[in-house]
Amino acid sequence: MSIHINGEEIKAVHYPNGHTDGDTIVFFVKANVVHLGDDFFVGRFPFVDLDSGGSVQGLINNIASVIQTIPADAKLIPGHGPLSTHNDLKAYHQALVETSKFVQDEMKKKRSLDEIKTGGLPEKFKEFGSGFVKSEFWIETVYKSYSKK
């Protein structure tokens, strides 16, 4: 959906099955600003509401799509954290991809959720677990999200 106000085109695009099933990302075309809401937590693990249609893979796919869609110099407004850049979004996406793969690899080794949580994520993701979504909760979210398949 697009609306035009005072010479600005504002596009609202639904991105399903990410943070929830009702996520909308808002593009302010002329201003080169994108509001990602709760799909983007700068440098932190996100909350994915599995009970409301969210999924980790859906969020990963949605962020990948946004990265391909937006200009490299766009200003990004996250749901949590400071004004950000295209590179910040790429780093966030990479962390989601790598930590999800890590948990899935552990699942393939028949490790239980408790075993994976006890072992934790690789050290380089320690800072990502310092927000309100701690590493243990992110591991559980990823585990449950991929167990639903």
mmCIF file of N, CA and C in Angstrom:
data_model
loop_
_atom_site.group_PDB
_atom_site.id
_atom_site.type_symbol
_atom_site.label_atom_id
_atom_site.label_comp_id
_atom_site.label_asym_id
_atom_site.label_seq_id
_atom_site.Cartn_x
_atom_site.Cartn_y
_atom_site.Cartn_z
ATOM 1 N N MET A 1 0.846 -1.163 0.000
ATOM 2 C CA MET A 1 0.000 0.000 0.000
ATOM 3 C C MET A 1 0.899 1.235 0.000
ATOM 4 N N SER A 2 0.543 2.214 -0.801
ATOM 5 C CA SER A 2 1.271 3.486 -0.829
ATOM 6 C C SER A 2 0.313 4.637 -0.589
ATOM 7 N N ILE A 3 0.799 5.620 0.160
ATOM 8 C CA ILE A 3 0.059 6.868 0.309
ATOM 9 C C ILE A 3 1.032 8.008 0.036
ATOM 10 N N HIS A 4 0.488 9.132 -0.359
ATOM 11 C CA HIS A 4 1.307 10.302 -0.669
ATOM 12 C C HIS A 4 0.873 11.453 0.230
ATOM 13 N N ILE A 5 1.844 12.017 0.960
ATOM 14 C CA ILE A 5 1.583 13.137 1.857
ATOM 15 C C ILE A 5 2.704 14.156 1.684
ATOM 16 N N ASN A 6 2.337 15.392 1.373
ATOM 17 C CA ASN A 6 3.311 16.486 1.262
ATOM 18 C C ASN A 6 4.522 16.131 0.400
ATOM 19 N N GLY A 7 4.271 15.489 -0.721
ATOM 20 C CA GLY A 7 5.345 15.145 -1.644
ATOM 21 C C GLY A 7 6.131 13.897 -1.276
ATOM 22 N N GLU A 8 5.767 13.248 -0.206
ATOM 23 C CA GLU A 8 6.455 12.020 0.222
ATOM 24 C C GLU A 8 5.599 10.810 -0.109
ATOM 25 N N GLU A 9 6.224 9.799 -0.685
ATOM 26 C CA GLU A 9 5.546 8.526 -0.895
ATOM 27 C C GLU A 9 5.883 7.626 0.286
ATOM 28 N N ILE A 10 4.840 7.121 0.923
ATOM 29 C CA ILE A 10 5.006 6.227 2.066
ATOM 30 C C ILE A 10 4.434 4.871 1.668
ATOM 31 N N LYS A 11 5.306 3.872 1.641
ATOM 32 C CA LYS A 11 4.895 2.517 1.279
ATOM 33 C C LYS A 11 4.875 1.656 2.533
ATOM 34 N N ALA A 12 3.775 0.986 2.752
ATOM 35 C CA ALA A 12 3.665 0.028 3.850
ATOM 36 C C ALA A 12 3.602 -1.364 3.227
ATOM 37 N N VAL A 13 4.575 -2.203 3.569
ATOM 38 C CA VAL A 13 4.667 -3.533 2.971
ATOM 39 C C VAL A 13 4.578 -4.589 4.074
ATOM 40 N N HIS A 14 3.646 -5.516 3.890
ATOM 41 C CA HIS A 14 3.477 -6.613 4.844
ATOM 42 C C HIS A 14 4.550 -7.671 4.597
ATOM 43 N N TYR A 15 5.237 -8.049 5.652
ATOM 44 C CA TYR A 15 6.225 -9.130 5.611
ATOM 45 C C TYR A 15 5.743 -10.204 6.581
ATOM 46 N N PRO A 16 5.130 -11.273 6.069
ATOM 47 C CA PRO A 16 4.524 -12.281 6.940
ATOM 48 C C PRO A 16 5.546 -13.193 7.610
ATOM 49 N N ASN A 17 5.101 -13.775 8.712
ATOM 50 C CA ASN A 17 5.835 -14.828 9.407
ATOM 51 C C ASN A 17 7.256 -14.452 9.807
ATOM 52 N N GLY A 18 7.439 -13.226 10.275
ATOM 53 C CA GLY A 18 8.744 -12.798 10.784
ATOM 54 C C GLY A 18 8.682 -12.711 12.294
ATOM 55 N N HIS A 19 8.704 -11.483 12.809
ATOM 56 C CA HIS A 19 8.538 -11.259 14.253
ATOM 57 C C HIS A 19 7.181 -11.825 14.678
ATOM 58 N N THR A 20 6.158 -11.533 13.899
ATOM 59 C CA THR A 20 4.818 -12.121 14.024
ATOM 60 C C THR A 20 4.324 -12.352 12.598
ATOM 61 N N ASP A 21 3.040 -12.659 12.456
ATOM 62 C CA ASP A 21 2.478 -12.778 11.110
ATOM 63 C C ASP A 21 1.918 -11.444 10.627
ATOM 64 N N GLY A 22 2.015 -10.399 11.431
ATOM 65 C CA GLY A 22 1.422 -9.118 11.064
ATOM 66 C C GLY A 22 2.420 -7.995 10.894
ATOM 67 N N ASP A 23 3.647 -8.324 10.541
ATOM 68 C CA ASP A 23 4.682 -7.293 10.442
ATOM 69 C C ASP A 23 4.537 -6.453 9.181
ATOM 70 N N THR A 24 4.689 -5.158 9.360
ATOM 71 C CA THR A 24 4.680 -4.212 8.244
ATOM 72 C C THR A 24 5.927 -3.354 8.353
ATOM 73 N N ILE A 25 6.611 -3.217 7.235
ATOM 74 C CA ILE A 25 7.778 -2.344 7.167
ATOM 75 C C ILE A 25 7.373 -1.134 6.348
ATOM 76 N N VAL A 26 7.738 0.056 6.848
ATOM 77 C CA VAL A 26 7.304 1.308 6.224
ATOM 78 C C VAL A 26 8.500 1.981 5.556
ATOM 79 N N PHE A 27 8.336 2.264 4.268
ATOM 80 C CA PHE A 27 9.368 2.906 3.461
ATOM 81 C C PHE A 27 8.950 4.344 3.173
ATOM 82 N N PHE A 28 9.776 5.297 3.568
ATOM 83 C CA PHE A 28 9.581 6.704 3.228
ATOM 84 C C PHE A 28 10.517 6.953 2.048
ATOM 85 N N VAL A 29 9.956 6.857 0.842
ATOM 86 C CA VAL A 29 10.764 6.772 -0.374
ATOM 87 C C VAL A 29 11.639 8.002 -0.596
ATOM 88 N N LYS A 30 11.044 9.181 -0.618
ATOM 89 C CA LYS A 30 11.801 10.408 -0.895
ATOM 90 C C LYS A 30 12.844 10.683 0.193
ATOM 91 N N ALA A 31 12.485 10.461 1.436
ATOM 92 C CA ALA A 31 13.394 10.713 2.559
ATOM 93 C C ALA A 31 14.480 9.639 2.687
ATOM 94 N N ASN A 32 14.285 8.514 1.991
ATOM 95 C CA ASN A 32 15.238 7.401 2.040
ATOM 96 C C ASN A 32 15.373 6.857 3.471
ATOM 97 N N VAL A 33 14.206 6.674 4.090
ATOM 98 C CA VAL A 33 14.126 6.178 5.467
ATOM 99 C C VAL A 33 13.237 4.938 5.475
ATOM 100 N N VAL A 34 13.641 3.940 6.249
ATOM 101 C CA VAL A 34 12.861 2.709 6.374
ATOM 102 C C VAL A 34 12.653 2.424 7.860
ATOM 103 N N HIS A 35 11.385 2.225 8.240
ATOM 104 C CA HIS A 35 11.065 1.858 9.624
ATOM 105 C C HIS A 35 10.758 0.364 9.647
ATOM 106 N N LEU A 36 11.607 -0.387 10.352
ATOM 107 C CA LEU A 36 11.484 -1.841 10.365
ATOM 108 C C LEU A 36 10.747 -2.388 11.579
ATOM 109 N N GLY A 37 10.444 -1.550 12.532
ATOM 110 C CA GLY A 37 9.725 -2.019 13.713
ATOM 111 C C GLY A 37 10.449 -3.168 14.399
ATOM 112 N N ASP A 38 9.675 -4.098 14.945
ATOM 113 C CA ASP A 38 10.250 -5.188 15.729
ATOM 114 C C ASP A 38 10.927 -6.271 14.897
ATOM 115 N N ASP A 39 11.008 -6.085 13.590
ATOM 116 C CA ASP A 39 11.796 -7.001 12.769
ATOM 117 C C ASP A 39 13.288 -6.737 12.924
ATOM 118 N N PHE A 40 13.656 -5.589 13.491
ATOM 119 C CA PHE A 40 15.066 -5.211 13.582
ATOM 120 C C PHE A 40 15.418 -4.729 14.981
ATOM 121 N N PHE A 41 16.267 -5.497 15.651
ATOM 122 C CA PHE A 41 16.840 -5.147 16.949
ATOM 123 C C PHE A 41 18.325 -4.917 16.690
ATOM 124 N N VAL A 42 18.811 -3.721 16.810
ATOM 125 C CA VAL A 42 20.208 -3.420 16.484
ATOM 126 C C VAL A 42 21.159 -4.137 17.444
ATOM 127 N N GLY A 43 21.985 -5.022 16.891
ATOM 128 C CA GLY A 43 23.006 -5.701 17.678
ATOM 129 C C GLY A 43 22.493 -6.604 18.776
ATOM 130 N N ARG A 44 21.227 -6.995 18.706
ATOM 131 C CA ARG A 44 20.609 -7.831 19.737
ATOM 132 C C ARG A 44 19.755 -8.910 19.074
ATOM 133 N N PHE A 45 19.496 -9.977 19.829
ATOM 134 C CA PHE A 45 18.579 -10.992 19.336
ATOM 135 C C PHE A 45 17.155 -10.459 19.411
ATOM 136 N N PRO A 46 16.329 -10.783 18.419
ATOM 137 C CA PRO A 46 14.952 -10.291 18.398
ATOM 138 C C PRO A 46 14.006 -11.211 19.165
ATOM 139 N N PHE A 47 12.849 -10.685 19.464
ATOM 140 C CA PHE A 47 11.766 -11.511 19.982
ATOM 141 C C PHE A 47 10.950 -11.967 18.781
ATOM 142 N N VAL A 48 10.849 -13.265 18.599
ATOM 143 C CA VAL A 48 10.021 -13.840 17.540
ATOM 144 C C VAL A 48 8.846 -14.506 18.232
ATOM 145 N N ASP A 49 7.646 -14.005 17.962
ATOM 146 C CA ASP A 49 6.441 -14.504 18.624
ATOM 147 C C ASP A 49 5.909 -15.714 17.860
ATOM 148 N N LEU A 50 6.379 -16.889 18.243
ATOM 149 C CA LEU A 50 5.996 -18.125 17.564
ATOM 150 C C LEU A 50 4.503 -18.404 17.689
ATOM 151 N N ASP A 51 3.890 -17.944 18.775
ATOM 152 C CA ASP A 51 2.462 -18.174 18.990
ATOM 153 C C ASP A 51 1.580 -17.238 18.167
ATOM 154 N N SER A 52 2.179 -16.229 17.559
ATOM 155 C CA SER A 52 1.419 -15.277 16.728
ATOM 156 C C SER A 52 1.860 -15.333 15.270
ATOM 157 N N GLY A 53 2.307 -16.503 14.837
ATOM 158 C CA GLY A 53 2.650 -16.694 13.428
ATOM 159 C C GLY A 53 4.062 -16.324 13.046
ATOM 160 N N GLY A 54 4.878 -15.941 14.019
ATOM 161 C CA GLY A 54 6.266 -15.608 13.709
ATOM 162 C C GLY A 54 7.101 -16.858 13.533
ATOM 163 N N SER A 55 8.202 -16.728 12.804
ATOM 164 C CA SER A 55 9.154 -17.824 12.669
ATOM 165 C C SER A 55 10.542 -17.246 12.440
ATOM 166 N N VAL A 56 11.535 -17.959 12.921
ATOM 167 C CA VAL A 56 12.911 -17.495 12.755
ATOM 168 C C VAL A 56 13.274 -17.467 11.279
ATOM 169 N N GLN A 57 12.950 -18.530 10.543
ATOM 170 C CA GLN A 57 13.296 -18.557 9.121
ATOM 171 C C GLN A 57 12.546 -17.477 8.359
ATOM 172 N N GLY A 58 11.298 -17.229 8.728
ATOM 173 C CA GLY A 58 10.543 -16.152 8.088
ATOM 174 C C GLY A 58 11.194 -14.804 8.319
ATOM 175 N N LEU A 59 11.650 -14.557 9.545
ATOM 176 C CA LEU A 59 12.330 -13.299 9.848
ATOM 177 C C LEU A 59 13.622 -13.185 9.046
ATOM 178 N N ILE A 60 14.393 -14.263 8.993
ATOM 179 C CA ILE A 60 15.634 -14.262 8.208
ATOM 180 C C ILE A 60 15.333 -13.945 6.748
ATOM 181 N N ASN A 61 14.316 -14.595 6.198
ATOM 182 C CA ASN A 61 13.949 -14.357 4.795
ATOM 183 C C ASN A 61 13.493 -12.920 4.573
ATOM 184 N N ASN A 62 12.700 -12.400 5.496
ATOM 185 C CA ASN A 62 12.192 -11.032 5.361
ATOM 186 C C ASN A 62 13.324 -10.014 5.409
ATOM 187 N N ILE A 63 14.245 -10.188 6.332
ATOM 188 C CA ILE A 63 15.367 -9.249 6.436
ATOM 189 C C ILE A 63 16.234 -9.336 5.183
ATOM 190 N N ALA A 64 16.448 -10.537 4.665
ATOM 191 C CA ALA A 64 17.214 -10.687 3.417
ATOM 192 C C ALA A 64 16.539 -9.931 2.282
ATOM 193 N N SER A 65 15.221 -10.007 2.219
ATOM 194 C CA SER A 65 14.468 -9.296 1.186
ATOM 195 C C SER A 65 14.614 -7.789 1.327
ATOM 196 N N VAL A 66 14.524 -7.298 2.554
ATOM 197 C CA VAL A 66 14.666 -5.858 2.792
ATOM 198 C C VAL A 66 16.072 -5.395 2.406
ATOM 199 N N ILE A 67 17.083 -6.169 2.758
ATOM 200 C CA ILE A 67 18.466 -5.813 2.414
ATOM 201 C C ILE A 67 18.606 -5.639 0.903
ATOM 202 N N GLN A 68 17.966 -6.509 0.149
ATOM 203 C CA GLN A 68 18.040 -6.432 -1.313
ATOM 204 C C GLN A 68 17.218 -5.275 -1.881
ATOM 205 N N THR A 69 16.224 -4.832 -1.139
ATOM 206 C CA THR A 69 15.278 -3.820 -1.618
ATOM 207 C C THR A 69 15.735 -2.393 -1.368
ATOM 208 N N ILE A 70 16.355 -2.149 -0.242
ATOM 209 C CA ILE A 70 16.637 -0.766 0.160
ATOM 210 C C ILE A 70 17.970 -0.266 -0.395
ATOM 211 N N PRO A 71 18.057 1.037 -0.621
ATOM 212 C CA PRO A 71 19.336 1.617 -1.051
ATOM 213 C C PRO A 71 20.388 1.491 0.060
ATOM 214 N N ALA A 72 21.640 1.377 -0.338
ATOM 215 C CA ALA A 72 22.736 1.210 0.621
ATOM 216 C C ALA A 72 22.869 2.387 1.580
ATOM 217 N N ASP A 73 22.400 3.566 1.163
ATOM 218 C CA ASP A 73 22.532 4.749 2.021
ATOM 219 C C ASP A 73 21.251 5.092 2.784
ATOM 220 N N ALA A 74 20.290 4.176 2.802
ATOM 221 C CA ALA A 74 19.034 4.421 3.521
ATOM 222 C C ALA A 74 19.291 4.539 5.019
ATOM 223 N N LYS A 75 18.479 5.358 5.668
ATOM 224 C CA LYS A 75 18.503 5.470 7.124
ATOM 225 C C LYS A 75 17.457 4.493 7.658
ATOM 226 N N LEU A 76 17.851 3.689 8.624
ATOM 227 C CA LEU A 76 16.964 2.648 9.128
ATOM 228 C C LEU A 76 16.565 2.931 10.568
ATOM 229 N N ILE A 77 15.268 2.863 10.798
ATOM 230 C CA ILE A 77 14.727 3.024 12.145
ATOM 231 C C ILE A 77 14.328 1.632 12.632
ATOM 232 N N PRO A 78 15.057 1.111 13.606
ATOM 233 C CA PRO A 78 14.719 -0.211 14.129
ATOM 234 C C PRO A 78 13.620 -0.122 15.181
ATOM 235 N N GLY A 79 13.050 -1.256 15.512
ATOM 236 C CA GLY A 79 12.109 -1.296 16.625
ATOM 237 C C GLY A 79 12.823 -1.117 17.950
ATOM 238 N N HIS A 80 14.090 -1.536 17.978
ATOM 239 C CA HIS A 80 14.890 -1.450 19.203
ATOM 240 C C HIS A 80 16.314 -1.081 18.835
ATOM 241 N N GLY A 81 16.790 0.031 19.360
ATOM 242 C CA GLY A 81 18.153 0.471 19.109
ATOM 243 C C GLY A 81 18.196 1.799 18.382
ATOM 244 N N PRO A 82 19.403 2.299 18.149
ATOM 245 C CA PRO A 82 19.574 3.620 17.531
ATOM 246 C C PRO A 82 19.344 3.602 16.023
ATOM 247 N N LEU A 83 19.221 4.785 15.455
ATOM 248 C CA LEU A 83 19.165 4.942 14.008
ATOM 249 C C LEU A 83 20.308 4.136 13.406
ATOM 250 N N SER A 84 20.024 3.408 12.328
ATOM 251 C CA SER A 84 20.986 2.433 11.831
ATOM 252 C C SER A 84 21.225 2.552 10.338
ATOM 253 N N THR A 85 22.151 1.716 9.872
ATOM 254 C CA THR A 85 22.556 1.720 8.470
ATOM 255 C C THR A 85 22.295 0.359 7.828
ATOM 256 N N HIS A 86 22.468 0.350 6.527
ATOM 257 C CA HIS A 86 22.374 -0.877 5.741
ATOM 258 C C HIS A 86 23.348 -1.926 6.292
ATOM 259 N N ASN A 87 24.560 -1.500 6.635
ATOM 260 C CA ASN A 87 25.555 -2.431 7.179
ATOM 261 C C ASN A 87 25.139 -2.994 8.534
ATOM 262 N N ASP A 88 24.479 -2.188 9.359
ATOM 263 C CA ASP A 88 23.964 -2.687 10.640
ATOM 264 C C ASP A 88 22.931 -3.784 10.404
ATOM 265 N N LEU A 89 22.067 -3.574 9.413
ATOM 266 C CA LEU A 89 21.036 -4.562 9.094
ATOM 267 C C LEU A 89 21.676 -5.840 8.559
ATOM 268 N N LYS A 90 22.698 -5.698 7.740
ATOM 269 C CA LYS A 90 23.409 -6.878 7.227
ATOM 270 C C LYS A 90 24.057 -7.672 8.363
ATOM 271 N N ALA A 91 24.665 -6.972 9.314
ATOM 272 C CA ALA A 91 25.305 -7.642 10.451
ATOM 273 C C ALA A 91 24.266 -8.384 11.296
ATOM 274 N N TYR A 92 23.118 -7.753 11.508
ATOM 275 C CA TYR A 92 22.012 -8.369 12.245
ATOM 276 C C TYR A 92 21.552 -9.637 11.524
ATOM 277 N N HIS A 93 21.348 -9.520 10.215
ATOM 278 C CA HIS A 93 20.917 -10.662 9.410
ATOM 279 C C HIS A 93 21.930 -11.801 9.516
ATOM 280 N N GLN A 94 23.199 -11.469 9.392
ATOM 281 C CA GLN A 94 24.244 -12.490 9.458
ATOM 282 C C GLN A 94 24.235 -13.197 10.809
ATOM 283 N N ALA A 95 24.021 -12.455 11.877
ATOM 284 C CA ALA A 95 23.952 -13.064 13.210
ATOM 285 C C ALA A 95 22.759 -14.010 13.314
ATOM 286 N N LEU A 96 21.618 -13.613 12.751
ATOM 287 C CA LEU A 96 20.445 -14.491 12.771
ATOM 288 C C LEU A 96 20.720 -15.771 11.997
ATOM 289 N N VAL A 97 21.319 -15.627 10.816
ATOM 290 C CA VAL A 97 21.634 -16.788 9.976
ATOM 291 C C VAL A 97 22.601 -17.726 10.701
ATOM 292 N N GLU A 98 23.687 -17.169 11.213
ATOM 293 C CA GLU A 98 24.720 -18.002 11.836
ATOM 294 C C GLU A 98 24.241 -18.677 13.116
ATOM 295 N N THR A 99 23.519 -17.958 13.957
ATOM 296 C CA THR A 99 23.055 -18.576 15.208
ATOM 297 C C THR A 99 21.967 -19.608 14.933
ATOM 298 N N SER A 100 21.128 -19.355 13.943
ATOM 299 C CA SER A 100 20.101 -20.337 13.580
ATOM 300 C C SER A 100 20.738 -21.605 13.037
ATOM 301 N N LYS A 101 21.743 -21.439 12.198
ATOM 302 C CA LYS A 101 22.456 -22.603 11.659
ATOM 303 C C LYS A 101 23.139 -23.369 12.784
ATOM 304 N N PHE A 102 23.738 -22.648 13.712
ATOM 305 C CA PHE A 102 24.400 -23.296 14.846
ATOM 306 C C PHE A 102 23.406 -24.172 15.610
ATOM 307 N N VAL A 103 22.251 -23.621 15.949
ATOM 308 C CA VAL A 103 21.249 -24.382 16.705
ATOM 309 C C VAL A 103 20.743 -25.561 15.878
ATOM 310 N N GLN A 104 20.482 -25.341 14.599
ATOM 311 C CA GLN A 104 20.021 -26.445 13.747
ATOM 312 C C GLN A 104 21.066 -27.557 13.651
ATOM 313 N N ASP A 105 22.332 -27.185 13.555
ATOM 314 C CA ASP A 105 23.400 -28.192 13.513
ATOM 315 C C ASP A 105 23.429 -29.000 14.807
ATOM 316 N N GLU A 106 23.226 -28.326 15.930
ATOM 317 C CA GLU A 106 23.174 -29.023 17.213
ATOM 318 C C GLU A 106 21.963 -29.958 17.271
ATOM 319 N N MET A 107 20.844 -29.530 16.716
ATOM 320 C CA MET A 107 19.646 -30.365 16.674
ATOM 321 C C MET A 107 19.900 -31.623 15.834
ATOM 322 N N LYS A 108 20.616 -31.464 14.728
ATOM 323 C CA LYS A 108 20.942 -32.617 13.868
ATOM 324 C C LYS A 108 21.831 -33.623 14.591
ATOM 325 N N LYS A 109 22.592 -33.147 15.563
ATOM 326 C CA LYS A 109 23.441 -34.025 16.381
ATOM 327 C C LYS A 109 22.632 -34.663 17.512
ATOM 328 N N LYS A 110 21.316 -34.444 17.487
ATOM 329 C CA LYS A 110 20.388 -35.008 18.483
ATOM 330 C C LYS A 110 20.602 -34.438 19.881
ATOM 331 N N ARG A 111 21.098 -33.208 19.945
ATOM 332 C CA ARG A 111 21.259 -32.554 21.241
ATOM 333 C C ARG A 111 19.895 -32.013 21.683
ATOM 334 N N SER A 112 19.630 -32.129 22.952
ATOM 335 C CA SER A 112 18.367 -31.614 23.495
ATOM 336 C C SER A 112 18.452 -30.093 23.611
ATOM 337 N N LEU A 113 17.308 -29.481 23.804
ATOM 338 C CA LEU A 113 17.265 -28.035 24.008
ATOM 339 C C LEU A 113 18.126 -27.650 25.209
ATOM 340 N N ASP A 114 17.992 -28.382 26.300
ATOM 341 C CA ASP A 114 18.785 -28.071 27.499
ATOM 342 C C ASP A 114 20.283 -28.204 27.238
ATOM 343 N N GLU A 115 20.676 -29.206 26.479
ATOM 344 C CA GLU A 115 22.098 -29.381 26.160
ATOM 345 C C GLU A 115 22.623 -28.216 25.322
ATOM 346 N N ILE A 116 21.818 -27.774 24.370
ATOM 347 C CA ILE A 116 22.241 -26.656 23.518
ATOM 348 C C ILE A 116 22.334 -25.379 24.350
ATOM 349 N N LYS A 117 21.336 -25.150 25.199
ATOM 350 C CA LYS A 117 21.357 -23.954 26.053
ATOM 351 C C LYS A 117 22.554 -23.972 27.001
ATOM 352 N N THR A 118 22.864 -25.134 27.552
ATOM 353 C CA THR A 118 24.011 -25.253 28.459
ATOM 354 C C THR A 118 25.317 -24.965 27.721
ATOM 355 N N GLY A 119 25.450 -25.471 26.507
ATOM 356 C CA GLY A 119 26.652 -25.240 25.707
ATOM 357 C C GLY A 119 26.771 -23.811 25.210
ATOM 358 N N GLY A 120 25.624 -23.192 24.989
ATOM 359 C CA GLY A 120 25.587 -21.800 24.543
ATOM 360 C C GLY A 120 25.982 -21.602 23.092
ATOM 361 N N LEU A 121 25.912 -20.368 22.683
ATOM 362 C CA LEU A 121 26.271 -19.964 21.325
ATOM 363 C C LEU A 121 27.759 -19.633 21.265
ATOM 364 N N PRO A 122 28.318 -19.571 20.071
ATOM 365 C CA PRO A 122 29.713 -19.133 19.954
ATOM 366 C C PRO A 122 29.919 -17.767 20.618
ATOM 367 N N GLU A 123 31.086 -17.578 21.180
ATOM 368 C CA GLU A 123 31.433 -16.375 21.948
ATOM 369 C C GLU A 123 31.172 -15.084 21.182
ATOM 370 N N LYS A 124 31.366 -15.096 19.869
ATOM 371 C CA LYS A 124 31.216 -13.854 19.101
ATOM 372 C C LYS A 124 29.797 -13.292 19.146
ATOM 373 N N PHE A 125 28.825 -14.084 19.615
ATOM 374 C CA PHE A 125 27.439 -13.613 19.700
ATOM 375 C C PHE A 125 27.045 -13.197 21.115
ATOM 376 N N LYS A 126 28.015 -13.133 22.009
ATOM 377 C CA LYS A 126 27.725 -12.794 23.408
ATOM 378 C C LYS A 126 26.980 -11.465 23.521
ATOM 379 N N GLU A 127 27.439 -10.446 22.812
ATOM 380 C CA GLU A 127 26.815 -9.118 22.884
ATOM 381 C C GLU A 127 25.368 -9.151 22.389
ATOM 382 N N PHE A 128 25.073 -9.988 21.394
ATOM 383 C CA PHE A 128 23.704 -10.091 20.879
ATOM 384 C C PHE A 128 22.740 -10.578 21.956
ATOM 385 N N GLY A 129 23.243 -11.321 22.931
ATOM 386 C CA GLY A 129 22.406 -11.830 24.010
ATOM 387 C C GLY A 129 22.331 -10.920 25.214
ATOM 388 N N SER A 130 22.768 -9.677 25.063
ATOM 389 C CA SER A 130 22.771 -8.752 26.202
ATOM 390 C C SER A 130 21.537 -7.853 26.248
ATOM 391 N N GLY A 131 20.620 -8.021 25.314
ATOM 392 C CA GLY A 131 19.371 -7.264 25.329
ATOM 393 C C GLY A 131 18.338 -7.984 26.179
ATOM 394 N N PHE A 132 17.063 -7.669 25.967
ATOM 395 C CA PHE A 132 16.055 -8.351 26.779
ATOM 396 C C PHE A 132 15.825 -9.782 26.312
ATOM 397 N N VAL A 133 16.230 -10.118 25.068
ATOM 398 C CA VAL A 133 16.210 -11.508 24.610
ATOM 399 C C VAL A 133 17.621 -12.058 24.831
ATOM 400 N N LYS A 134 17.752 -12.813 25.889
ATOM 401 C CA LYS A 134 19.051 -13.398 26.246
ATOM 402 C C LYS A 134 19.372 -14.567 25.313
ATOM 403 N N SER A 135 20.631 -14.948 25.278
ATOM 404 C CA SER A 135 21.081 -16.028 24.390
ATOM 405 C C SER A 135 20.300 -17.320 24.613
ATOM 406 N N GLU A 136 20.047 -17.671 25.864
ATOM 407 C CA GLU A 136 19.321 -18.907 26.166
ATOM 408 C C GLU A 136 17.909 -18.870 25.588
ATOM 409 N N PHE A 137 17.259 -17.708 25.689
ATOM 410 C CA PHE A 137 15.904 -17.580 25.148
ATOM 411 C C PHE A 137 15.937 -17.616 23.625
ATOM 412 N N TRP A 138 16.958 -17.006 23.019
ATOM 413 C CA TRP A 138 17.090 -17.044 21.558
ATOM 414 C C TRP A 138 17.303 -18.489 21.091
ATOM 415 N N ILE A 139 18.150 -19.235 21.783
ATOM 416 C CA ILE A 139 18.362 -20.645 21.436
ATOM 417 C C ILE A 139 17.035 -21.391 21.490
ATOM 418 N N GLU A 140 16.267 -21.160 22.543
ATOM 419 C CA GLU A 140 14.967 -21.823 22.688
ATOM 420 C C GLU A 140 14.015 -21.427 21.565
ATOM 421 N N THR A 141 14.006 -20.162 21.207
ATOM 422 C CA THR A 141 13.143 -19.689 20.121
ATOM 423 C C THR A 141 13.521 -20.359 18.808
ATOM 424 N N VAL A 142 14.805 -20.395 18.510
ATOM 425 C CA VAL A 142 15.271 -21.029 17.270
ATOM 426 C C VAL A 142 14.917 -22.510 17.289
ATOM 427 N N TYR A 143 15.188 -23.166 18.383
ATOM 428 C CA TYR A 143 14.912 -24.599 18.525
ATOM 429 C C TYR A 143 13.431 -24.895 18.276
ATOM 430 N N LYS A 144 12.577 -24.157 18.948
ATOM 431 C CA LYS A 144 11.134 -24.376 18.804
ATOM 432 C C LYS A 144 10.650 -24.015 17.403
ATOM 433 N N SER A 145 11.192 -22.958 16.833
ATOM 434 C CA SER A 145 10.775 -22.531 15.503
ATOM 435 C C SER A 145 11.091 -23.602 14.460
ATOM 436 N N TYR A 146 12.271 -24.171 14.526
ATOM 437 C CA TYR A 146 12.654 -25.197 13.555
ATOM 438 C C TYR A 146 12.104 -26.568 13.909
ATOM 439 N N SER A 147 11.675 -26.777 15.147
ATOM 440 C CA SER A 147 11.040 -28.039 15.535
ATOM 441 C C SER A 147 9.623 -28.133 14.992
ATOM 442 N N LYS A 148 9.024 -26.991 14.671
ATOM 443 C CA LYS A 148 7.647 -26.963 14.168
ATOM 444 C C LYS A 148 7.535 -27.517 12.755
ATOM 445 N N LYS A 149 8.654 -27.577 12.047
ATOM 446 C CA LYS A 149 8.623 -27.992 10.637
ATOM 447 C C LYS A 149 8.298 -29.448 10.492
#
